[in-house]
Tab-separated table of C-alpha atoms in Angstrom:
chain	number	residue	atom	x	y	z
A	6	UNK	CA	66.102	70.371	-34.753
A	7	UNK	CA	63.360	71.416	-32.334
A	8	UNK	CA	65.929	71.707	-29.570
A	9	UNK	CA	68.199	73.898	-31.710
A	10	UNK	CA	65.321	76.134	-32.759
A	11	UNK	CA	64.176	76.428	-29.152
A	12	UNK	CA	67.688	77.333	-28.041
A	13	UNK	CA	67.871	79.936	-30.801
A	14	UNK	CA	64.595	81.388	-29.518
A	15	UNK	CA	66.045	81.419	-26.007
A	16	UNK	CA	69.237	83.186	-27.063
A	17	UNK	CA	67.297	85.857	-28.941
A	18	UNK	CA	65.509	86.587	-25.663
A	19	UNK	CA	68.652	86.518	-23.515
A	20	UNK	CA	70.708	88.779	-25.795
A	21	UNK	CA	68.827	91.947	-24.978
A	22	UNK	CA	70.451	94.734	-22.939
A	23	UNK	CA	67.985	94.368	-20.049
A	24	UNK	CA	68.322	90.592	-19.714
A	25	UNK	CA	72.115	90.657	-20.008
A	26	UNK	CA	72.269	93.388	-17.345
A	27	UNK	CA	70.134	91.435	-14.877
A	28	UNK	CA	72.017	88.217	-15.668
A	29	UNK	CA	75.248	90.024	-14.752
A	30	UNK	CA	73.654	91.323	-11.558
A	31	UNK	CA	72.354	87.869	-10.630
A	32	UNK	CA	75.684	86.135	-11.295
A	33	UNK	CA	77.639	88.743	-9.337
A	34	UNK	CA	75.200	88.760	-6.403
A	35	UNK	CA	75.208	84.952	-6.445
A	36	UNK	CA	78.955	84.921	-5.999
A	37	UNK	CA	78.713	87.419	-3.129
A	38	UNK	CA	75.974	85.335	-1.504
A	39	UNK	CA	78.144	82.236	-1.879
A	40	UNK	CA	81.117	83.982	-0.297
A	41	UNK	CA	79.176	84.950	2.859
A	42	UNK	CA	79.611	81.830	5.048
A	43	UNK	CA	76.363	80.129	5.989
A	44	UNK	CA	74.148	82.457	3.970
A	45	UNK	CA	73.567	80.439	0.801
A	46	UNK	CA	71.509	80.880	-2.376
A	47	UNK	CA	68.142	80.229	-0.747
A	48	UNK	CA	68.481	83.259	1.510
A	49	UNK	CA	69.789	85.415	-1.338
A	50	UNK	CA	66.940	84.468	-3.680
A	51	UNK	CA	64.315	84.870	-0.949
A	52	UNK	CA	65.536	88.342	0.033
A	53	UNK	CA	65.885	89.669	-3.518
A	54	UNK	CA	62.737	88.041	-4.914
A	55	UNK	CA	60.556	90.811	-3.551
A	56	UNK	CA	62.657	93.369	-5.442
A	57	UNK	CA	61.914	91.648	-8.779
A	58	UNK	CA	58.147	91.949	-8.424
A	59	UNK	CA	57.865	94.713	-11.041
A	60	UNK	CA	60.222	93.099	-13.562
A	61	UNK	CA	59.271	91.021	-16.573
A	62	UNK	CA	58.993	87.375	-15.382
A	63	UNK	CA	61.688	86.144	-17.794
A	64	UNK	CA	64.097	88.894	-16.770
A	65	UNK	CA	63.434	88.275	-13.087
A	66	UNK	CA	63.916	84.494	-13.266
A	67	UNK	CA	67.112	84.922	-15.297
A	68	UNK	CA	68.513	87.079	-12.493
A	69	UNK	CA	67.320	84.750	-9.702
A	70	UNK	CA	68.677	81.673	-11.488
A	71	UNK	CA	71.999	83.512	-11.822
A	72	UNK	CA	72.034	83.915	-8.042
A	73	UNK	CA	71.212	80.213	-7.664
A	74	UNK	CA	74.042	78.735	-9.695
A	75	UNK	CA	76.401	81.673	-9.180
A	76	UNK	CA	76.513	80.956	-5.450
A	77	UNK	CA	78.123	77.583	-6.238
A	78	UNK	CA	81.095	79.444	-7.705
A	79	UNK	CA	81.409	81.890	-4.825
A	80	UNK	CA	80.926	79.374	-2.033
A	81	UNK	CA	84.130	77.580	-2.916
A	82	UNK	CA	86.328	80.664	-2.511
A	83	UNK	CA	85.875	80.599	1.264
A	84	UNK	CA	86.208	76.797	1.274
A	85	UNK	CA	89.654	77.060	-0.308
A	86	UNK	CA	90.988	80.227	1.290
A	87	UNK	CA	89.760	80.046	4.911
A	88	UNK	CA	88.440	76.458	5.149
A	89	UNK	CA	84.883	77.756	5.637
A	90	UNK	CA	82.228	76.592	3.138
A	91	UNK	CA	80.151	79.445	1.778
A	92	UNK	CA	77.221	77.015	1.740
A	93	UNK	CA	76.607	73.303	2.281
A	94	UNK	CA	77.198	72.284	-1.360
A	95	UNK	CA	80.847	73.398	-1.098
A	96	UNK	CA	81.699	71.417	2.041
A	97	UNK	CA	83.475	68.722	0.002
A	98	UNK	CA	85.639	71.424	-1.583
A	99	UNK	CA	87.329	72.057	1.763
A	100	UNK	CA	88.739	68.514	1.878
A	101	UNK	CA	91.461	69.191	-0.688
A	102	UNK	CA	90.937	72.883	-1.469
A	103	UNK	CA	92.233	74.217	1.847
A	104	UNK	CA	95.232	71.846	1.959
A	105	UNK	CA	96.124	73.074	-1.545
A	106	UNK	CA	95.986	76.654	-0.267
A	107	UNK	CA	98.209	75.819	2.695
A	108	UNK	CA	100.736	74.316	0.272
A	109	UNK	CA	100.912	77.625	-1.578
A	110	UNK	CA	98.666	76.449	-4.432
A	111	UNK	CA	95.738	78.764	-3.675
A	112	UNK	CA	95.934	80.402	-7.118
A	113	UNK	CA	95.776	77.144	-9.089
A	114	UNK	CA	93.056	75.848	-6.745
A	115	UNK	CA	90.864	78.913	-7.345
A	116	UNK	CA	91.399	78.768	-11.101
A	117	UNK	CA	90.732	75.029	-11.200
A	118	UNK	CA	87.500	75.334	-9.200
A	119	UNK	CA	86.318	78.037	-11.609
A	120	UNK	CA	87.026	75.818	-14.630
A	121	UNK	CA	85.416	72.805	-12.929
A	122	UNK	CA	82.345	74.882	-12.073
A	123	UNK	CA	82.136	76.110	-15.657
A	124	UNK	CA	82.466	72.614	-17.153
A	125	UNK	CA	79.982	71.112	-14.681
A	126	UNK	CA	77.473	73.920	-15.191
A	127	UNK	CA	77.807	73.859	-18.989
A	128	UNK	CA	77.470	70.069	-19.267
A	129	UNK	CA	74.464	70.328	-16.956
A	130	UNK	CA	72.773	72.918	-19.197
A	131	UNK	CA	73.521	70.890	-22.335
A	132	UNK	CA	71.860	67.876	-20.705
A	133	UNK	CA	68.904	70.051	-19.644
A	134	UNK	CA	68.470	71.123	-23.271
A	135	UNK	CA	68.399	67.493	-24.369
A	136	UNK	CA	66.424	65.863	-21.560
A	137	UNK	CA	63.909	68.540	-20.493
A	138	UNK	CA	61.618	68.192	-23.572
A	139	UNK	CA	61.449	64.405	-23.064
A	140	UNK	CA	60.658	64.814	-19.368
A	141	UNK	CA	57.933	67.287	-20.327
A	142	UNK	CA	56.449	64.842	-22.855
A	143	UNK	CA	56.456	62.078	-20.233
A	144	UNK	CA	54.849	64.376	-17.685
A	145	UNK	CA	51.947	65.091	-20.051
A	146	UNK	CA	50.616	61.620	-19.272
A	147	UNK	CA	50.481	62.529	-15.570
A	148	UNK	CA	47.135	62.994	-13.870
A	149	UNK	CA	46.310	64.089	-10.299
A	150	UNK	CA	47.356	60.725	-8.760
A	151	UNK	CA	50.792	60.866	-10.420
A	152	UNK	CA	51.354	64.476	-9.388
A	153	UNK	CA	50.369	63.735	-5.806
A	154	UNK	CA	52.791	60.806	-5.584
A	155	UNK	CA	55.619	62.849	-7.148
A	156	UNK	CA	55.075	65.625	-4.605
A	157	UNK	CA	55.125	63.158	-1.738
A	158	UNK	CA	58.358	61.664	-3.120
A	159	UNK	CA	59.948	65.119	-3.250
A	160	UNK	CA	59.172	65.678	0.433
A	161	UNK	CA	60.278	62.163	1.346
A	162	UNK	CA	63.616	62.550	-0.424
A	163	UNK	CA	64.356	65.801	1.379
A	164	UNK	CA	63.578	64.124	4.709
A	165	UNK	CA	65.658	60.996	3.999
A	166	UNK	CA	68.843	62.893	3.166
A	167	UNK	CA	68.774	64.485	6.633
A	168	UNK	CA	70.515	61.374	7.971
A	169	UNK	CA	70.004	60.887	11.687
A	170	UNK	CA	67.590	63.851	11.890
A	171	UNK	CA	64.781	62.270	9.862
A	172	UNK	CA	62.211	62.791	12.626
A	173	UNK	CA	63.095	66.476	12.781
A	174	UNK	CA	62.741	66.598	8.995
A	175	UNK	CA	59.245	65.047	9.268
A	176	UNK	CA	58.242	67.583	11.926
A	177	UNK	CA	59.529	70.425	9.743
A	178	UNK	CA	57.582	69.156	6.733
A	179	UNK	CA	54.401	68.696	8.798
A	180	UNK	CA	54.680	72.278	10.029
A	181	UNK	CA	54.957	73.428	6.414
A	182	UNK	CA	51.897	71.369	5.448
A	183	UNK	CA	49.954	72.871	8.360
A	184	UNK	CA	50.796	76.381	7.148
A	185	UNK	CA	49.766	75.437	3.600
A	186	UNK	CA	46.131	74.761	4.596
A	187	UNK	CA	45.620	78.269	6.022
A	188	UNK	CA	43.120	80.197	3.913
A	189	UNK	CA	40.007	79.233	1.989
A	190	UNK	CA	39.110	75.630	1.190
A	191	UNK	CA	38.916	75.556	-2.609
A	192	UNK	CA	36.081	72.987	-2.592
A	193	UNK	CA	33.834	74.042	0.290
A	194	UNK	CA	34.771	77.747	0.365
A	195	UNK	CA	35.139	77.651	4.158
A	196	UNK	CA	37.868	79.647	5.869
A	197	UNK	CA	40.546	77.617	7.625
A	198	UNK	CA	42.736	78.912	10.475
A	199	UNK	CA	42.456	82.574	9.463
A	200	UNK	CA	41.535	83.696	13.024
A	201	UNK	CA	39.380	86.457	11.600
A	202	UNK	CA	42.283	88.132	9.771
A	203	UNK	CA	41.240	89.160	6.228
A	204	UNK	CA	44.889	89.144	5.116
A	205	UNK	CA	45.082	85.400	5.796
A	206	UNK	CA	42.094	84.492	3.616
A	207	UNK	CA	44.412	83.908	0.649
A	208	UNK	CA	46.716	81.812	2.814
A	209	UNK	CA	50.192	82.374	4.177
A	210	UNK	CA	52.375	83.651	1.375
A	211	UNK	CA	55.564	81.639	1.057
A	212	UNK	CA	57.930	84.584	0.584
A	213	UNK	CA	57.729	86.152	4.098
A	214	UNK	CA	58.224	82.657	5.517
A	215	UNK	CA	61.231	81.995	3.266
A	216	UNK	CA	62.824	85.379	4.014
A	217	UNK	CA	62.287	84.826	7.732
A	218	UNK	CA	63.651	81.269	7.792
A	219	UNK	CA	66.632	81.742	5.511
A	220	UNK	CA	67.397	85.455	5.809
A	221	UNK	CA	66.568	86.510	9.365
A	222	UNK	CA	67.053	82.991	10.758
A	223	UNK	CA	70.559	82.681	9.327
A	224	UNK	CA	71.318	86.183	10.600
A	225	UNK	CA	70.216	85.362	14.144
A	226	UNK	CA	72.149	82.091	14.097
A	227	UNK	CA	75.351	83.734	12.896
A	228	UNK	CA	75.064	86.419	15.578
A	229	UNK	CA	74.433	83.784	18.254
A	230	UNK	CA	77.622	82.033	17.133
A	231	UNK	CA	79.563	85.276	17.631
A	232	UNK	CA	80.106	86.119	13.964
A	233	UNK	CA	79.396	89.800	14.670
A	234	UNK	CA	82.288	90.120	17.107
A	235	UNK	CA	84.721	87.491	15.867
A	236	UNK	CA	88.074	88.674	14.605
A	237	UNK	CA	88.732	88.319	10.914
A	238	UNK	CA	89.920	84.818	10.082
A	239	UNK	CA	93.374	84.207	8.735
A	240	UNK	CA	93.400	84.783	4.991
A	241	UNK	CA	96.024	82.927	3.030
A	242	UNK	CA	97.787	85.502	0.870
A	243	UNK	CA	98.815	84.858	-2.684
A	244	UNK	CA	100.429	86.729	-5.503
A	245	UNK	CA	98.402	87.045	-8.711
A	246	UNK	CA	101.581	87.438	-10.764
A	247	UNK	CA	103.146	84.088	-9.893
A	248	UNK	CA	101.945	80.581	-9.078
A	249	UNK	CA	98.470	81.479	-10.283
A	250	UNK	CA	97.792	78.993	-13.097
A	251	UNK	CA	97.575	75.198	-12.571
A	252	UNK	CA	100.436	73.058	-13.806
A	253	UNK	CA	100.196	70.663	-16.752
A	254	UNK	CA	100.357	67.753	-14.291
A	255	UNK	CA	97.323	69.072	-12.381
A	256	UNK	CA	95.339	69.406	-15.605
A	257	UNK	CA	96.222	65.849	-16.649
A	258	UNK	CA	95.413	64.405	-13.221
A	259	UNK	CA	91.989	66.078	-13.238
A	260	UNK	CA	90.898	65.500	-16.851
A	261	UNK	CA	88.472	62.656	-16.098
A	262	UNK	CA	87.328	64.149	-12.782
A	263	UNK	CA	85.715	66.993	-14.744
A	264	UNK	CA	83.538	64.567	-16.727
A	265	UNK	CA	82.769	62.100	-13.925
A	266	UNK	CA	81.771	64.854	-11.526
A	267	UNK	CA	79.606	66.623	-14.114
A	268	UNK	CA	77.658	63.523	-15.175
A	269	UNK	CA	77.220	62.213	-11.630
A	270	UNK	CA	76.183	65.646	-10.382
A	271	UNK	CA	73.600	66.177	-13.101
A	272	UNK	CA	71.800	62.874	-12.598
A	273	UNK	CA	71.872	63.229	-8.805
A	274	UNK	CA	70.532	66.771	-9.195
A	275	UNK	CA	67.576	65.517	-11.247
A	276	UNK	CA	66.401	63.448	-8.259
A	277	UNK	CA	63.990	65.595	-6.195
A	278	UNK	CA	65.535	66.410	-2.822
A	279	UNK	CA	69.036	65.074	-3.500
A	280	UNK	CA	70.680	68.341	-4.524
A	281	UNK	CA	74.183	69.703	-4.934
A	282	UNK	CA	75.417	68.823	-1.443
A	283	UNK	CA	74.749	65.114	-1.912
A	284	UNK	CA	76.194	65.236	-5.443
A	285	UNK	CA	79.465	66.860	-4.331
A	286	UNK	CA	80.002	64.393	-1.485
A	287	UNK	CA	79.214	61.430	-3.757
A	288	UNK	CA	81.646	62.782	-6.348
A	289	UNK	CA	84.456	63.102	-3.791
A	290	UNK	CA	83.843	59.516	-2.692
A	291	UNK	CA	83.806	58.332	-6.334
A	292	UNK	CA	87.060	60.121	-7.191
A	293	UNK	CA	88.770	58.570	-4.196
A	294	UNK	CA	87.533	55.078	-5.130
A	295	UNK	CA	88.626	55.219	-8.785
A	296	UNK	CA	91.957	56.939	-8.090
A	297	UNK	CA	95.204	54.983	-8.324
A	298	UNK	CA	96.572	57.192	-5.543
A	299	UNK	CA	93.768	57.481	-2.944
A	300	UNK	CA	96.304	58.290	-0.234
A	301	UNK	CA	96.758	61.764	-1.773
A	302	UNK	CA	93.163	62.772	-1.076
A	303	UNK	CA	92.733	65.144	1.830
A	304	UNK	CA	96.299	66.405	1.464
A	305	UNK	CA	95.806	68.840	-1.399
A	306	UNK	CA	95.071	66.685	-4.451
A	307	UNK	CA	93.515	68.560	-7.378
A	308	UNK	CA	91.022	65.836	-8.516
A	309	UNK	CA	89.613	65.899	-4.974
A	310	UNK	CA	88.639	69.532	-5.594
A	311	UNK	CA	87.674	69.252	-9.271
A	312	UNK	CA	85.216	66.340	-8.868
A	313	UNK	CA	82.970	67.927	-6.199
A	314	UNK	CA	83.095	71.331	-7.896
A	315	UNK	CA	81.971	69.880	-11.237
A	316	UNK	CA	79.283	67.873	-9.446
A	317	UNK	CA	77.687	70.652	-7.409
A	318	UNK	CA	77.336	72.951	-10.425
A	319	UNK	CA	75.988	70.183	-12.655
A	320	UNK	CA	73.547	69.230	-9.883
A	321	UNK	CA	72.246	72.792	-9.617
A	322	UNK	CA	71.528	72.606	-13.352
A	323	UNK	CA	69.971	69.138	-13.094
A	324	UNK	CA	67.605	70.314	-10.365
A	325	UNK	CA	65.967	72.612	-12.912
A	326	UNK	CA	64.512	69.633	-14.836
A	327	UNK	CA	62.001	68.448	-12.191
A	328	UNK	CA	61.255	72.095	-11.390
A	329	UNK	CA	60.436	73.042	-14.997
A	330	UNK	CA	58.799	69.829	-16.214
A	331	UNK	CA	57.055	68.521	-13.085
A	332	UNK	CA	56.773	71.604	-10.896
A	333	UNK	CA	58.646	69.727	-8.162
A	334	UNK	CA	61.421	71.623	-6.354
A	335	UNK	CA	64.210	69.486	-4.995
A	336	UNK	CA	65.702	71.934	-2.491
A	337	UNK	CA	65.030	75.100	-0.559
A	338	UNK	CA	66.457	77.214	-3.398
A	339	UNK	CA	64.308	75.650	-6.105
A	340	UNK	CA	61.288	75.801	-3.760
A	341	UNK	CA	61.721	79.574	-3.613
A	342	UNK	CA	62.122	79.638	-7.415
A	343	UNK	CA	58.888	77.634	-7.713
A	344	UNK	CA	57.184	80.202	-5.532
A	345	UNK	CA	58.520	82.896	-7.860
A	346	UNK	CA	56.990	81.116	-10.867
A	347	UNK	CA	53.626	80.997	-9.125
A	348	UNK	CA	53.945	84.646	-8.099
A	349	UNK	CA	54.108	85.568	-11.795
A	350	UNK	CA	51.178	83.314	-12.702
A	351	UNK	CA	53.326	80.606	-14.321
A	352	UNK	CA	52.610	76.973	-13.464
A	353	UNK	CA	55.722	74.781	-13.859
A	354	UNK	CA	54.836	71.421	-15.341
A	355	UNK	CA	54.591	69.564	-18.630
A	356	UNK	CA	52.831	72.445	-20.405
A	357	UNK	CA	55.259	75.179	-19.342
A	358	UNK	CA	57.727	74.526	-22.163
A	359	UNK	CA	54.890	74.347	-24.694
A	360	UNK	CA	52.735	77.237	-23.503
A	361	UNK	CA	55.583	79.541	-22.414
A	362	UNK	CA	58.598	78.645	-24.592
A	363	UNK	CA	60.008	82.169	-24.356
A	364	UNK	CA	60.143	81.888	-20.584
A	365	UNK	CA	61.472	78.324	-20.253
A	366	UNK	CA	63.977	78.420	-23.125
A	367	UNK	CA	65.033	81.951	-22.227
A	368	UNK	CA	65.923	80.645	-18.767
A	369	UNK	CA	67.809	77.614	-20.144
A	370	UNK	CA	69.719	79.706	-22.695
A	371	UNK	CA	70.648	82.242	-20.036
A	372	UNK	CA	72.443	79.497	-18.122
A	373	UNK	CA	74.881	79.008	-21.022
A	374	UNK	CA	75.780	82.687	-20.996
A	375	UNK	CA	75.717	82.799	-17.196
A	376	UNK	CA	78.408	80.149	-16.917
A	377	UNK	CA	80.630	82.053	-19.374
A	378	UNK	CA	80.181	85.235	-17.338
A	379	UNK	CA	80.848	83.428	-14.079
A	380	UNK	CA	84.118	81.801	-15.125
A	381	UNK	CA	85.424	85.190	-16.286
A	382	UNK	CA	84.297	86.961	-13.121
A	383	UNK	CA	85.439	84.134	-10.887
A	384	UNK	CA	88.998	84.168	-12.214
A	385	UNK	CA	89.654	87.848	-12.806
A	386	UNK	CA	87.733	89.245	-9.811
A	387	UNK	CA	89.302	86.938	-7.229
A	388	UNK	CA	91.197	89.806	-5.508
A	389	UNK	CA	87.927	91.741	-5.155
A	390	UNK	CA	86.126	88.801	-3.585
A	391	UNK	CA	89.009	88.251	-1.183
A	392	UNK	CA	88.549	91.856	-0.013
A	393	UNK	CA	84.788	91.334	0.383
A	394	UNK	CA	85.538	88.384	2.663
A	395	UNK	CA	87.398	90.780	4.966
A	396	UNK	CA	84.324	92.978	5.606
A	397	UNK	CA	83.390	92.551	9.300
A	398	UNK	CA	80.118	90.712	9.764
A	399	UNK	CA	78.710	93.373	12.100
A	400	UNK	CA	78.499	95.709	9.078
A	401	UNK	CA	76.425	93.147	7.181
A	402	UNK	CA	73.892	92.487	9.973
A	403	UNK	CA	71.903	95.765	9.784
A	404	UNK	CA	72.051	95.844	5.965
A	405	UNK	CA	70.609	92.323	5.674
A	406	UNK	CA	67.941	93.045	8.312
A	407	UNK	CA	66.806	96.222	6.531
A	408	UNK	CA	66.730	94.469	3.140
A	409	UNK	CA	64.588	91.645	4.554
A	410	UNK	CA	62.114	94.039	6.204
A	411	UNK	CA	61.746	96.419	3.260
A	412	UNK	CA	61.523	93.561	0.779
A	413	UNK	CA	58.759	91.803	2.727
A	414	UNK	CA	56.661	94.917	3.377
A	415	UNK	CA	56.958	96.074	-0.231
A	416	UNK	CA	55.293	92.881	-1.521
A	417	UNK	CA	51.732	93.759	-0.527
A	418	UNK	CA	52.197	96.602	1.960
A	419	UNK	CA	51.137	94.206	4.712
A	420	UNK	CA	52.294	94.636	8.299
A	421	UNK	CA	50.947	91.127	9.027
A	422	UNK	CA	53.383	89.640	6.491
A	423	UNK	CA	56.213	91.650	8.060
A	424	UNK	CA	55.379	90.155	11.464
A	425	UNK	CA	55.190	86.694	9.854
A	426	UNK	CA	58.704	87.240	8.490
A	427	UNK	CA	60.046	88.238	11.925
A	428	UNK	CA	58.293	85.346	13.684
A	429	UNK	CA	59.714	82.864	11.201
A	430	UNK	CA	63.096	84.485	11.623
A	431	UNK	CA	62.994	83.364	15.254
A	432	UNK	CA	61.599	79.964	14.232
A	433	UNK	CA	64.329	79.606	11.592
A	434	UNK	CA	67.001	80.381	14.178
A	435	UNK	CA	65.601	77.742	16.558
A	436	UNK	CA	65.249	75.189	13.733
A	437	UNK	CA	68.857	75.641	12.661
A	438	UNK	CA	70.098	75.537	16.241
A	439	UNK	CA	68.295	72.308	17.132
A	440	UNK	CA	68.691	70.430	13.839
A	441	UNK	CA	65.306	70.927	12.166
A	442	UNK	CA	65.017	71.584	8.418
A	443	UNK	CA	63.893	75.023	7.192
A	444	UNK	CA	64.179	73.691	3.619
A	445	UNK	CA	61.662	70.919	4.351
A	446	UNK	CA	59.259	73.470	5.855
A	447	UNK	CA	59.423	75.769	2.817
A	448	UNK	CA	59.161	72.848	0.405
A	449	UNK	CA	56.073	71.549	2.221
A	450	UNK	CA	54.534	75.034	2.305
A	451	UNK	CA	55.013	75.474	-1.455
A	452	UNK	CA	53.852	71.952	-2.324
A	453	UNK	CA	51.207	71.580	0.385
A	454	UNK	CA	48.254	73.239	-1.324
A	455	UNK	CA	49.034	71.593	-4.673
A	456	UNK	CA	49.401	68.207	-2.959
A	457	UNK	CA	46.052	68.684	-1.186
A	458	UNK	CA	44.307	69.658	-4.409
A	459	UNK	CA	45.730	66.732	-6.401
A	460	UNK	CA	44.862	64.313	-3.571
A	461	UNK	CA	41.269	65.503	-3.467
A	462	UNK	CA	41.029	65.479	-7.269
A	463	UNK	CA	42.323	61.899	-7.286
A	464	UNK	CA	39.742	60.817	-4.721
A	465	UNK	CA	36.956	62.562	-6.646
A	466	UNK	CA	38.025	60.721	-9.820
A	467	UNK	CA	37.976	57.361	-8.004
A	468	UNK	CA	34.893	58.044	-5.834
A	469	UNK	CA	37.043	57.926	-2.728
A	470	UNK	CA	38.804	54.668	-3.649
A	471	UNK	CA	42.514	54.731	-2.693
A	472	UNK	CA	43.236	52.065	-5.319
A	473	UNK	CA	43.646	54.912	-7.830
A	474	UNK	CA	47.231	55.258	-6.525
A	475	UNK	CA	48.012	51.549	-7.081
A	476	UNK	CA	46.293	50.751	-10.361
A	477	UNK	CA	47.895	53.450	-12.537
A	478	UNK	CA	51.373	52.377	-13.792
A	479	UNK	CA	53.270	55.639	-13.213
A	480	UNK	CA	51.698	56.251	-9.807
A	481	UNK	CA	52.477	52.678	-8.763
A	482	UNK	CA	56.085	53.012	-9.975
A	483	UNK	CA	56.606	56.153	-7.906
A	484	UNK	CA	55.061	54.403	-4.899
A	485	UNK	CA	57.449	51.460	-5.283
A	486	UNK	CA	60.418	53.838	-5.553
A	487	UNK	CA	59.336	55.487	-2.288
A	488	UNK	CA	59.012	52.066	-0.650
A	489	UNK	CA	62.593	51.252	-1.650
A	490	UNK	CA	63.751	54.647	-0.366
A	491	UNK	CA	62.234	53.860	3.036
A	492	UNK	CA	63.105	50.164	3.307
A	493	UNK	CA	66.698	50.236	2.003
A	494	UNK	CA	68.080	52.484	4.795
A	495	UNK	CA	66.294	50.311	7.382
A	496	UNK	CA	67.875	47.158	5.951
A	497	UNK	CA	71.278	48.837	5.859
A	498	UNK	CA	70.906	50.002	9.457
A	499	UNK	CA	69.829	46.519	10.602
A	500	UNK	CA	72.776	44.962	8.753
A	501	UNK	CA	75.250	47.366	10.389
A	502	UNK	CA	73.749	46.677	13.814
A	503	UNK	CA	73.983	42.909	13.234
A	504	UNK	CA	77.631	43.150	12.103
A	505	UNK	CA	78.483	45.322	15.095
A	506	UNK	CA	76.847	42.915	17.527
A	507	UNK	CA	78.561	40.001	15.799
A	508	UNK	CA	81.975	41.638	16.149
A	509	UNK	CA	81.259	42.408	19.827
A	510	UNK	CA	80.422	38.742	20.435
A	511	UNK	CA	83.659	37.598	18.757
A	512	UNK	CA	85.673	39.946	20.926
């Protein structure tokens, strides 16, 4: 009954004219952000966060969360229509989405992805409503050692999923940790790496860094790839009046893919660092393994689109659980959302849902309504979004650059922060070009100061004895999980190398 009463409280907050208006804005902007190839929700949230500074925190986070999960809907439109993922979480949607479009099934594919996104997002929010209070209760038993280990695991997970670029991920995270220590030491009161600049005494604010890395950096990278002068890609045309709705056969073939993708996506999304991209790729692999007709995948098979679409939206919902209950972001997008919480003086963690129920349950309830809005917009505004995709990129470049600059300067009226944004725009471009991880840098910057404080608190509690991390059950469990995360890939790599050498010897 507590969950139902909390949801009722949340809906009473959401169903106000102001919150509904900003939810609509967030959902619509999220779809636009998703449609712009390579841009993604992190850049959209980072750029628009500065514009929400004067809003009520609940209203602002409702809008920003709408951008976050709304981009999952929009990103698939380009995946299906022009074989270009709007962002990384919709890569798997190109595998069968574009072949469906080439077969003249673009209408059914777009409708089906909207329904899959709605089902995945809604199941994800239902599971949040059920699981979040229990996660919060568990987290209340956490002390500084447990929080420190959880933060380290979040960073480790983000580094591990980088595949062959793990070293670059480590370097990115270390750079973020180095930036996090700029400012005043909370224990000694000494200034660290401020270089005599009064504006750096409070540290390097995460938002200029995030806008630079994800906004300006993505802009520079797209321009360097020739997006500003490239001709408009071939758009597959379709007629809204015919061949728009999926067939009965396609619904029947996909019925279990909706559920499998949603459940898999949610539980993958709960893992810090895993995220929607991993969930969608895992879902595609799962659908292919359980299918009685795996040969159809990659040739325009509807379950191959439905599974990943359900998974990436459920994962974006699942990622809200560690953010709300532990204060641990699992991706660049949720790292920026965490920074937004802190900007408004709200500390995500086990007490957030107890001390600020209006905020936390207002956010959760808004996701129910947001998914309803998004499925309606996604289906009936498809022609509009197709036209938006035809806008030449060179028109977007100056608009995005101006938004980034004005948004950063308007935060604190600081020219230093504006220069920081531009510098990290260049750094973000170089990181993307050479395979480093801007997400790991931002995550480390947001978590760095909290990780330092919890580490020092833990050592004060134990009089400098590191055994405090091994003698507490939860801390030890997290440590063992991290050990498995590190050792398992090494064993797998050694096994593959051994099998390869063995096959070479036999030949």
